[in-house]
mmCIF file of C-alpha atoms in Angstrom:
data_model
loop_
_atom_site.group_PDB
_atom_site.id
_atom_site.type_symbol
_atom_site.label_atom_id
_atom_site.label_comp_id
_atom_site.label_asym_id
_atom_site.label_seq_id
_atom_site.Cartn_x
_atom_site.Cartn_y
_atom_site.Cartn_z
ATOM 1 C CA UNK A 1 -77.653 -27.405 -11.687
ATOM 2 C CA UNK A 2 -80.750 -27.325 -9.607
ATOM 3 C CA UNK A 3 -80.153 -30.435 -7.494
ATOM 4 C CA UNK A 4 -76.206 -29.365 -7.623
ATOM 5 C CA UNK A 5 -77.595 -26.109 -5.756
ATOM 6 C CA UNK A 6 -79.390 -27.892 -3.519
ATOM 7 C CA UNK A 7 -77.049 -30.572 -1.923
ATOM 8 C CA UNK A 8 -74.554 -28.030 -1.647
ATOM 9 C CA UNK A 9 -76.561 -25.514 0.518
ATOM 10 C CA UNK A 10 -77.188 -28.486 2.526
ATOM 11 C CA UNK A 11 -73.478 -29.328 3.355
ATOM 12 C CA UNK A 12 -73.967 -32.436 1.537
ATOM 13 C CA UNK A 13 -71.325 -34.055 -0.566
ATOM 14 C CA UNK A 14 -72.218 -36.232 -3.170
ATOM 15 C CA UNK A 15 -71.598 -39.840 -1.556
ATOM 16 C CA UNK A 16 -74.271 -38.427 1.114
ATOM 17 C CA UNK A 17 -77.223 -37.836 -1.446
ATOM 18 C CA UNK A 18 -76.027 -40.656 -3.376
ATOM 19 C CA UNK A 19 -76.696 -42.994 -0.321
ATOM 20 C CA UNK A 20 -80.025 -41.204 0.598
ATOM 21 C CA UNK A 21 -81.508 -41.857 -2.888
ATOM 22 C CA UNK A 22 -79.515 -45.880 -2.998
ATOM 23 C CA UNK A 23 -77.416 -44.896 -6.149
ATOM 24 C CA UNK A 24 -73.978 -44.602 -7.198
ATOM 25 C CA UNK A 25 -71.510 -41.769 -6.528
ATOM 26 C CA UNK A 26 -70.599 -41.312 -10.260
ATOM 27 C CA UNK A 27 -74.567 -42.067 -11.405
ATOM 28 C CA UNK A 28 -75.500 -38.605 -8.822
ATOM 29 C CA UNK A 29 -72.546 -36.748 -10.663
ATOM 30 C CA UNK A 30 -73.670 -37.453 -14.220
ATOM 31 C CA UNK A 31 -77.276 -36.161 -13.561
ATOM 32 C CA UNK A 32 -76.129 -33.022 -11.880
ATOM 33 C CA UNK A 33 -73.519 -32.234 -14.812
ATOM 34 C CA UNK A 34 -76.627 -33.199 -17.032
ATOM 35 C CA UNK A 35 -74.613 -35.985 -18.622
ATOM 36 C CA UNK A 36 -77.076 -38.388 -18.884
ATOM 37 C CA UNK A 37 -81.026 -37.988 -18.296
ATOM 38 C CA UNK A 38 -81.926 -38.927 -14.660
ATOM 39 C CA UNK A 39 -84.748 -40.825 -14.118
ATOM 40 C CA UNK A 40 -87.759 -39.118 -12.921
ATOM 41 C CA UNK A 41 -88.324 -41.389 -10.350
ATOM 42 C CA UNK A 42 -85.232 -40.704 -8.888
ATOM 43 C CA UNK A 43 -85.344 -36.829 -9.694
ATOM 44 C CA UNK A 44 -88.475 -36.969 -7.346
ATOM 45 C CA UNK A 45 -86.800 -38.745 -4.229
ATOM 46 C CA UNK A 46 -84.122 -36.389 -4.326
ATOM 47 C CA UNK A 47 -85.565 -33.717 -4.698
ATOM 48 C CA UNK A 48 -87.922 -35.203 -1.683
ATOM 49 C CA UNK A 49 -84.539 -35.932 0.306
ATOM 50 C CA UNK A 50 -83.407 -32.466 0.005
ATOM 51 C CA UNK A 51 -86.523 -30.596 1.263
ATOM 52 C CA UNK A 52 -88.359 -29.213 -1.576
ATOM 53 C CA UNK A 53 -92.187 -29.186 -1.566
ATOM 54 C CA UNK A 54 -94.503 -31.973 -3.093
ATOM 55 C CA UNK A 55 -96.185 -29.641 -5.352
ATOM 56 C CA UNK A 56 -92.865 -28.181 -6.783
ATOM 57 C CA UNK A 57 -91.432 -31.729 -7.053
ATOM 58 C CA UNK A 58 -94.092 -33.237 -8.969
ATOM 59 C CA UNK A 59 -94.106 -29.805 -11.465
ATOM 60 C CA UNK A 60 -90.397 -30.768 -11.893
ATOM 61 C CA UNK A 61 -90.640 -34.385 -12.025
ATOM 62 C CA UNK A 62 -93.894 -33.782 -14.949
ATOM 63 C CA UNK A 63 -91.511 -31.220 -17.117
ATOM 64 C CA UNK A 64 -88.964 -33.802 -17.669
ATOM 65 C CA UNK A 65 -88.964 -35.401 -21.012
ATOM 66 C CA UNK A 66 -89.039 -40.217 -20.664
ATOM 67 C CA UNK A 67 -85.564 -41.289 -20.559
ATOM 68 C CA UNK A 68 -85.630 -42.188 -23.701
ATOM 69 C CA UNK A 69 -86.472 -39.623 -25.881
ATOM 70 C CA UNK A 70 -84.594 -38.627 -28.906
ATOM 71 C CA UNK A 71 -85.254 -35.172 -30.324
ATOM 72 C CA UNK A 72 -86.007 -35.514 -33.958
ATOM 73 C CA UNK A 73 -86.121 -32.052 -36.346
ATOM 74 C CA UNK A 74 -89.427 -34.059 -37.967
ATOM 75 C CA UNK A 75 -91.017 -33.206 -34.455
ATOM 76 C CA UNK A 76 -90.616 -29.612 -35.153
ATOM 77 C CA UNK A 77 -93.942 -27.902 -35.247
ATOM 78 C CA UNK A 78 -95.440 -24.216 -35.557
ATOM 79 C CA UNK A 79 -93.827 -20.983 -35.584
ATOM 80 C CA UNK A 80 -91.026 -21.835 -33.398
ATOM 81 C CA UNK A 81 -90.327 -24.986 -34.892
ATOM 82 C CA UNK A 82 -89.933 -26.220 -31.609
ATOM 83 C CA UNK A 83 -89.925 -30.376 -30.911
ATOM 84 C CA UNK A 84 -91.700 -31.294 -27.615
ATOM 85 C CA UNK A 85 -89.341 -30.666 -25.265
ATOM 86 C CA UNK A 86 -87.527 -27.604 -26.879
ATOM 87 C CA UNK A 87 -89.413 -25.050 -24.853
ATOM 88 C CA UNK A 88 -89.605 -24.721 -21.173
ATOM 89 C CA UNK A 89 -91.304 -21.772 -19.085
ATOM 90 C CA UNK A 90 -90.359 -21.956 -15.301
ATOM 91 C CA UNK A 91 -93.084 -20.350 -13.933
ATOM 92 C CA UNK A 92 -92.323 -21.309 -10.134
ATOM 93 C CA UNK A 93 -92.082 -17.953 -8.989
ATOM 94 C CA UNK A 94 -89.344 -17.352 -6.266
ATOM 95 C CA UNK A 95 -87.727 -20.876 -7.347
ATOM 96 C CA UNK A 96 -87.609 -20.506 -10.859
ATOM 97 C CA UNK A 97 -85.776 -17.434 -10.402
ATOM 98 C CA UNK A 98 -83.423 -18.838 -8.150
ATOM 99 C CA UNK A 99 -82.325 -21.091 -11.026
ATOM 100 C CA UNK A 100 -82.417 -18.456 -13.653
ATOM 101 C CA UNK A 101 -79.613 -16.820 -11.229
ATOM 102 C CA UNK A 102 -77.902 -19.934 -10.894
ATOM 103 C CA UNK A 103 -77.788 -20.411 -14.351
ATOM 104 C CA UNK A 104 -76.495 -17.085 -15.331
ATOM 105 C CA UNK A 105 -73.842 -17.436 -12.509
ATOM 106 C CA UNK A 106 -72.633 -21.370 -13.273
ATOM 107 C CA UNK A 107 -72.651 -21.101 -17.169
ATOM 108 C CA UNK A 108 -69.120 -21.397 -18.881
ATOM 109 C CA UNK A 109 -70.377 -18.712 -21.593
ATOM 110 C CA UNK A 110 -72.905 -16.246 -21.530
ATOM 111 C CA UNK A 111 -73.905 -13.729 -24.496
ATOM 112 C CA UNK A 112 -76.330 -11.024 -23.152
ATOM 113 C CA UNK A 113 -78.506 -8.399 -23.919
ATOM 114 C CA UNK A 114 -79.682 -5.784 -21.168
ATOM 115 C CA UNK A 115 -81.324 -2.299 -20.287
ATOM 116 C CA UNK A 116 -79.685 -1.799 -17.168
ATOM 117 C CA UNK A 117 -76.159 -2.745 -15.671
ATOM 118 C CA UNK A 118 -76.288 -7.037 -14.984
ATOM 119 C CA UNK A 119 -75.654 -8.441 -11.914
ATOM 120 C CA UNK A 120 -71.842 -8.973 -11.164
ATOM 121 C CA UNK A 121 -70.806 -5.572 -12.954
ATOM 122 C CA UNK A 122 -72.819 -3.854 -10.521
ATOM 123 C CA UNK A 123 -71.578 -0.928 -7.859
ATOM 124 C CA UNK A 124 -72.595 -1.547 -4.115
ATOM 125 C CA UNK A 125 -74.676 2.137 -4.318
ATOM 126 C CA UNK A 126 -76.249 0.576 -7.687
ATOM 127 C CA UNK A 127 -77.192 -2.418 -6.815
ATOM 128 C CA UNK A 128 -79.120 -1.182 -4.211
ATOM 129 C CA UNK A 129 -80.752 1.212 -6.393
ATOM 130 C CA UNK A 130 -81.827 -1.967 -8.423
ATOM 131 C CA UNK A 131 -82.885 -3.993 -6.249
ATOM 132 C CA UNK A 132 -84.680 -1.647 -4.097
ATOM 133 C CA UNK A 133 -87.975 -3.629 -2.949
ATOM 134 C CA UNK A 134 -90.418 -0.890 -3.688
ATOM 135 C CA UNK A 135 -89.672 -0.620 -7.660
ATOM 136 C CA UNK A 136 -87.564 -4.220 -8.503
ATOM 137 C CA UNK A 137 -90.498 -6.034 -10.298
ATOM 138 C CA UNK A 138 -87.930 -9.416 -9.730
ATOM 139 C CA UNK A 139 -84.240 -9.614 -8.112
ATOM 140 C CA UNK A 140 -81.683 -10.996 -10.787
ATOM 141 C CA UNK A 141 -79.157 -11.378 -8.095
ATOM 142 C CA UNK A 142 -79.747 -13.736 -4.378
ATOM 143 C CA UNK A 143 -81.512 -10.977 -1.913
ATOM 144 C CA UNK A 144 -83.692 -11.583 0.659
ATOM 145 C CA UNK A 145 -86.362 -13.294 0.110
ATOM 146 C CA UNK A 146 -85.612 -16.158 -2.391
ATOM 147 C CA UNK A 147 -84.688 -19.468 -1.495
ATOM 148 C CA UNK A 148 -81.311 -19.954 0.625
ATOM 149 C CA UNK A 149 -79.556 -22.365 -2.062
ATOM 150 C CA UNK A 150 -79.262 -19.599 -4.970
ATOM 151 C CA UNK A 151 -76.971 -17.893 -2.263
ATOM 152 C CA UNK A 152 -74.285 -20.510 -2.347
ATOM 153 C CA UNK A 153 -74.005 -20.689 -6.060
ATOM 154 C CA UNK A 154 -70.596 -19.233 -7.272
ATOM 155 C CA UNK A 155 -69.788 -17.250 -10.392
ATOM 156 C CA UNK A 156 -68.172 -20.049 -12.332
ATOM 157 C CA UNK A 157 -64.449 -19.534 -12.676
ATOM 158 C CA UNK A 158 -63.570 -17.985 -16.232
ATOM 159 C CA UNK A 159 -66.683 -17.886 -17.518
ATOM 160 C CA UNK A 160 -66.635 -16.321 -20.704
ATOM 161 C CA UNK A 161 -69.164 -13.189 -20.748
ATOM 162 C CA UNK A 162 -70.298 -10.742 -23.220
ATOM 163 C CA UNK A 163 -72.854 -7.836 -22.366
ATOM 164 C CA UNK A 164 -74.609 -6.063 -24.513
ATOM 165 C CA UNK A 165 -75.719 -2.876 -23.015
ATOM 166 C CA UNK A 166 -78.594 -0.674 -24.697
ATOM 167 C CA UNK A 167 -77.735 2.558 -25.562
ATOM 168 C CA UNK A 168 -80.652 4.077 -22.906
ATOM 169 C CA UNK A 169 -77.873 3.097 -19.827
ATOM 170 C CA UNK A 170 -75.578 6.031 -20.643
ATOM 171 C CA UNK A 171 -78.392 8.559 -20.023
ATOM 172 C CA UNK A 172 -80.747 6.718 -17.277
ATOM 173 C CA UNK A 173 -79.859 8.265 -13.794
ATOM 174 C CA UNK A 174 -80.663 4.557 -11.831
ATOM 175 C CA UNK A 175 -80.157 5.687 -8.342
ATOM 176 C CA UNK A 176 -79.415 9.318 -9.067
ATOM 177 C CA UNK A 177 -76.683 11.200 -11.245
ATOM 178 C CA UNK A 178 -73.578 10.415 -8.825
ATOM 179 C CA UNK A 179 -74.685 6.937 -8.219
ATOM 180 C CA UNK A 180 -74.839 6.194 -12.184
ATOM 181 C CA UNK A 181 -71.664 8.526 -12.820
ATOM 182 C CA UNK A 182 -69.876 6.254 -10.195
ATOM 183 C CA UNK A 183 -71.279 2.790 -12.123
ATOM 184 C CA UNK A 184 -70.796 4.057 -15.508
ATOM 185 C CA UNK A 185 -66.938 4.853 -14.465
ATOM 186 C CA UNK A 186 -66.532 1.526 -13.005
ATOM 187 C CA UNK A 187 -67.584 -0.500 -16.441
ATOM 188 C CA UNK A 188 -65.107 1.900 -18.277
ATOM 189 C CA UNK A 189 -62.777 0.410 -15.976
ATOM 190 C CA UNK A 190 -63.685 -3.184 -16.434
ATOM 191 C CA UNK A 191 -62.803 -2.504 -19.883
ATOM 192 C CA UNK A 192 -59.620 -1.150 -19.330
ATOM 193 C CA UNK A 193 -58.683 -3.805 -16.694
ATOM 194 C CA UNK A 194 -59.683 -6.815 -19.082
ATOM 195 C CA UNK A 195 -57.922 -5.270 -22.245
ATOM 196 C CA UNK A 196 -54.939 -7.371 -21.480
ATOM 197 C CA UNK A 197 -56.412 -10.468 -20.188
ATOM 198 C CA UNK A 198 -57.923 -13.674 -21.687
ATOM 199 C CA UNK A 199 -61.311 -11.352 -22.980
ATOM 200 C CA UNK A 200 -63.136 -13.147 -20.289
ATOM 201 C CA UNK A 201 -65.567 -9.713 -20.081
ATOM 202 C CA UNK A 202 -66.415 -7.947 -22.899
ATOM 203 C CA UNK A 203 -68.880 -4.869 -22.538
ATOM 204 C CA UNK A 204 -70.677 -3.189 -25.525
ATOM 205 C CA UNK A 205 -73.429 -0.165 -26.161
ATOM 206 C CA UNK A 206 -75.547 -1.180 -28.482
ATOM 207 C CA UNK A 207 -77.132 1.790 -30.041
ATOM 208 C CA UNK A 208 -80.799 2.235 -30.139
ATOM 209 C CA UNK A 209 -81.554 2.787 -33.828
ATOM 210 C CA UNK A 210 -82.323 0.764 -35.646
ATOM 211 C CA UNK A 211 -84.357 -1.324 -34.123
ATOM 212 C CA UNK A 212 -83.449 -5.243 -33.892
ATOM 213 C CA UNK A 213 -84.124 -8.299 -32.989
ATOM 214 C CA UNK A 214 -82.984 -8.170 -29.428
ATOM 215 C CA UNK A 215 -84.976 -5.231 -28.671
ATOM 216 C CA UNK A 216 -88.180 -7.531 -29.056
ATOM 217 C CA UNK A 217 -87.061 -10.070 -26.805
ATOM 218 C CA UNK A 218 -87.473 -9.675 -23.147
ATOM 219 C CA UNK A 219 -83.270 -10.100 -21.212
ATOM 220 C CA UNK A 220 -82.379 -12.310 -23.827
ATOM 221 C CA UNK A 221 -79.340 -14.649 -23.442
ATOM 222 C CA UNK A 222 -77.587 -16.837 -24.685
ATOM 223 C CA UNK A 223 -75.607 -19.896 -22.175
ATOM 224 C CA UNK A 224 -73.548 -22.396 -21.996
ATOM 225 C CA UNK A 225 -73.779 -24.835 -19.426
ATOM 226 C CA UNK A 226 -71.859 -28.323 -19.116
ATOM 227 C CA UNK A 227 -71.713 -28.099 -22.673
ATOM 228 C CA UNK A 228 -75.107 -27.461 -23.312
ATOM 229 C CA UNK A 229 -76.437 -23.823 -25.189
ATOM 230 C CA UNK A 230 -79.405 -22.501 -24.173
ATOM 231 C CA UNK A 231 -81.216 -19.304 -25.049
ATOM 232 C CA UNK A 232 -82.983 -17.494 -22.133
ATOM 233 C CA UNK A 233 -85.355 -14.933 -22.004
ATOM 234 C CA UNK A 234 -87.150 -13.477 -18.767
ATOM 235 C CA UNK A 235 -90.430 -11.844 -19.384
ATOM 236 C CA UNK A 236 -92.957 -12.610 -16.760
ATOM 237 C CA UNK A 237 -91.141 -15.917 -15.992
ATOM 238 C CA UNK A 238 -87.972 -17.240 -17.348
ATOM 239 C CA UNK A 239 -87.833 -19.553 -20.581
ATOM 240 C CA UNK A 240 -85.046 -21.915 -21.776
ATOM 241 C CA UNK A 241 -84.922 -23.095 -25.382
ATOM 242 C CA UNK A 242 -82.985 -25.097 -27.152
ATOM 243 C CA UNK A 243 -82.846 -27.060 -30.014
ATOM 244 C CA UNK A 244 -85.610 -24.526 -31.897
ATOM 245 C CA UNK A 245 -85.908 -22.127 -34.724
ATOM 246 C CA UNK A 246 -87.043 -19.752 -32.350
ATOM 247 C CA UNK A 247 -83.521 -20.688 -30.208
ATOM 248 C CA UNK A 248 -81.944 -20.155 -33.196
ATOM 249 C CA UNK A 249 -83.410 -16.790 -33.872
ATOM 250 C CA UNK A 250 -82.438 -15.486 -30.682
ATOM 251 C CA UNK A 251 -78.774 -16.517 -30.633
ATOM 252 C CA UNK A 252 -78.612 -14.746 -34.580
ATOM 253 C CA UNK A 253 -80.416 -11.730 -33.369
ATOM 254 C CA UNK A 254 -77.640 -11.549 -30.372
ATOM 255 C CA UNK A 255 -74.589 -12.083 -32.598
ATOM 256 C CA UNK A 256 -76.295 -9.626 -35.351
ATOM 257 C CA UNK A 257 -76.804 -6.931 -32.292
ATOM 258 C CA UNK A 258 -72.979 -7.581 -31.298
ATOM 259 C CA UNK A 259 -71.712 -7.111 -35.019
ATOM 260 C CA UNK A 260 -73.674 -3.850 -34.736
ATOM 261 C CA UNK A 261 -72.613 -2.747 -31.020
ATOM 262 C CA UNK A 262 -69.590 -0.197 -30.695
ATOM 263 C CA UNK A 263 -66.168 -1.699 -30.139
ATOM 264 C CA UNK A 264 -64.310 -1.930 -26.824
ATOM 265 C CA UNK A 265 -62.367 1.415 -27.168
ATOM 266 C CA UNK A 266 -65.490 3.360 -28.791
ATOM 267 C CA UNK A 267 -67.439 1.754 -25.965
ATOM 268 C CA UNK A 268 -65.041 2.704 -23.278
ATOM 269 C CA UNK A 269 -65.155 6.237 -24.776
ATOM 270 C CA UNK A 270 -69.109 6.431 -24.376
ATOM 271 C CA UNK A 271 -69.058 5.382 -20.563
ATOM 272 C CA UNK A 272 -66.584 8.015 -19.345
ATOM 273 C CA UNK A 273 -68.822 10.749 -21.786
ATOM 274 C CA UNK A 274 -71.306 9.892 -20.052
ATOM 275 C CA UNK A 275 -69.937 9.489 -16.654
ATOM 276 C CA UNK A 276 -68.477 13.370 -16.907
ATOM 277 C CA UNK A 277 -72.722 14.342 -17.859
ATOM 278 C CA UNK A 278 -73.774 12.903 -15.036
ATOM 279 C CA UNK A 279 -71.363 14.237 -12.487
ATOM 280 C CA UNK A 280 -72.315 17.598 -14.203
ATOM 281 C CA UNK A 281 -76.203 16.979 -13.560
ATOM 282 C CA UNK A 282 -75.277 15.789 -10.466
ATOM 283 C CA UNK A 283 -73.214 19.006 -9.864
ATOM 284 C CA UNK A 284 -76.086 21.613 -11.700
ATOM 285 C CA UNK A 285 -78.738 19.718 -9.023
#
């Protein structure tokens, strides 16, 4: 996904980087769908080709697990009866973020669990709320600031999303009483618009009591991507799992927490409630 990224904010196609690096066309393809493993030695000259630092490269190039290597649930050790390469923390800063965006934004299904309103079900007014540089601790969404390929990468067409929104949204003011009257109207109508489509988007409040699993785990998530499932979560840097018990805990704690959440039309009900309070705090102020 990362080298995908790449290339394409580069203009690049993929006989171009497949020349630069002296492999094939459908070799380049394979790695960036994550079909096969690509050799680290080749990771590292494209990576090289396409600009990115030495220091990052050889982090990337050291994380990736020989060729050859065979996950085996004997190599399962500790609490999170994780094998060696089960568990990765991308602790690049402004990078790694880029490519938990990407991530979010390319995967063909997505399970989710937030505090606040995710990034594509955002208003403008929001979003900017959100994002604001002087209280955003990190931007889940390309701003300013983080690196230019994250800004080509597209929402991936039909991608299969479920958010799971704590209970807390309906009564946080984010950006004022208007602003969050205005964003809690326009997920009641992403309900309503989806409700005869292909349930691409489905949006549930989960309540707050009693407490569960996802409520320990910082953004948890739960993706999809070129047939691969990964769980996410994105405390002080994102981490990818898969493979694990602890991967496994997370994606039962989300389905538990969506067997729990309120349905579409109870859910759809709660947003406009809540919408009509704000308007009226926004009206009293």
């Amino acid at each position: 996904m990362y080298l995908r990224g790449l290339r394409e904010a580069q203009g690049e196609t993929l006989r171009d980087a497949a020349q630069a690096v002296g492999r094939s066309v459908s070799a380049l393809s394979r790695w960036e769908r994550a079909d096969s493993p690509i050799p680290p030695l080749v990771c590292g000259q494209l990576l090289h080709h396409y600009g990115v630092s030495r220091p990052h490269t050889g982090y990337l190039v050291k994380s990736l697990p020989s060729q050859h290597y065979v996950r085996d649930a004997s190599q399962e050790q500790g609490d999170g009866q994780r094998a060696p390469f089960d568990h990765w923390i991308d602790v690049a800063g402004a990078q790694g973020m880029a490519r938990h965006i990407a991530m979010m934004r390319m995967a063909s299904e997505v399970i989710e669990y937030d505090v606040m309103v995710p990034a594509g079900l955002r208003t403008q007014a929001y979003r900017e709320a959100v994002l604001d540089p002087a209280v955003c601790l990190r931007a889940d969404e390309p701003v300013l600031g983080l690196p230019q390929w994250v800004h080509h990468m597209p929402w991936a067409p039909g991608q299969q999303r479920t958010v799971l929104l704590d209970e807390t949204v309906l009564t946080r003011p984010v950006g004022g009483p208007q602003v969050m009257a205005h964003q809690l109207r326009h997920l009641a109508g992403l309900i309503t618009a989806d409700a005869s489509g292909p349930g691409a988007l489905d949006i549930r409040i989960l309540p707050m009591s009693p407490v569960r699993f996802v409520h320990t785990v910082p953004w948890p998530a739960e993706v999809v991507l070129h047939g691969h499932r990964l769980t996410i979560n994105c405390g002080i840097a994102p981490s990818y799992e898969t493979g694990s018990g602890a991967a496994r805990r997370i994606s039962a704690g989300l389905r538990q927490a969506l067997s729990c959440a309120h349905g579409r039309e109870e859910t759809h009900a709660l947003l406009r409630h809540a919408a009509d309070a704000m308007e009226r705090r926004s009206n009293t102020a």
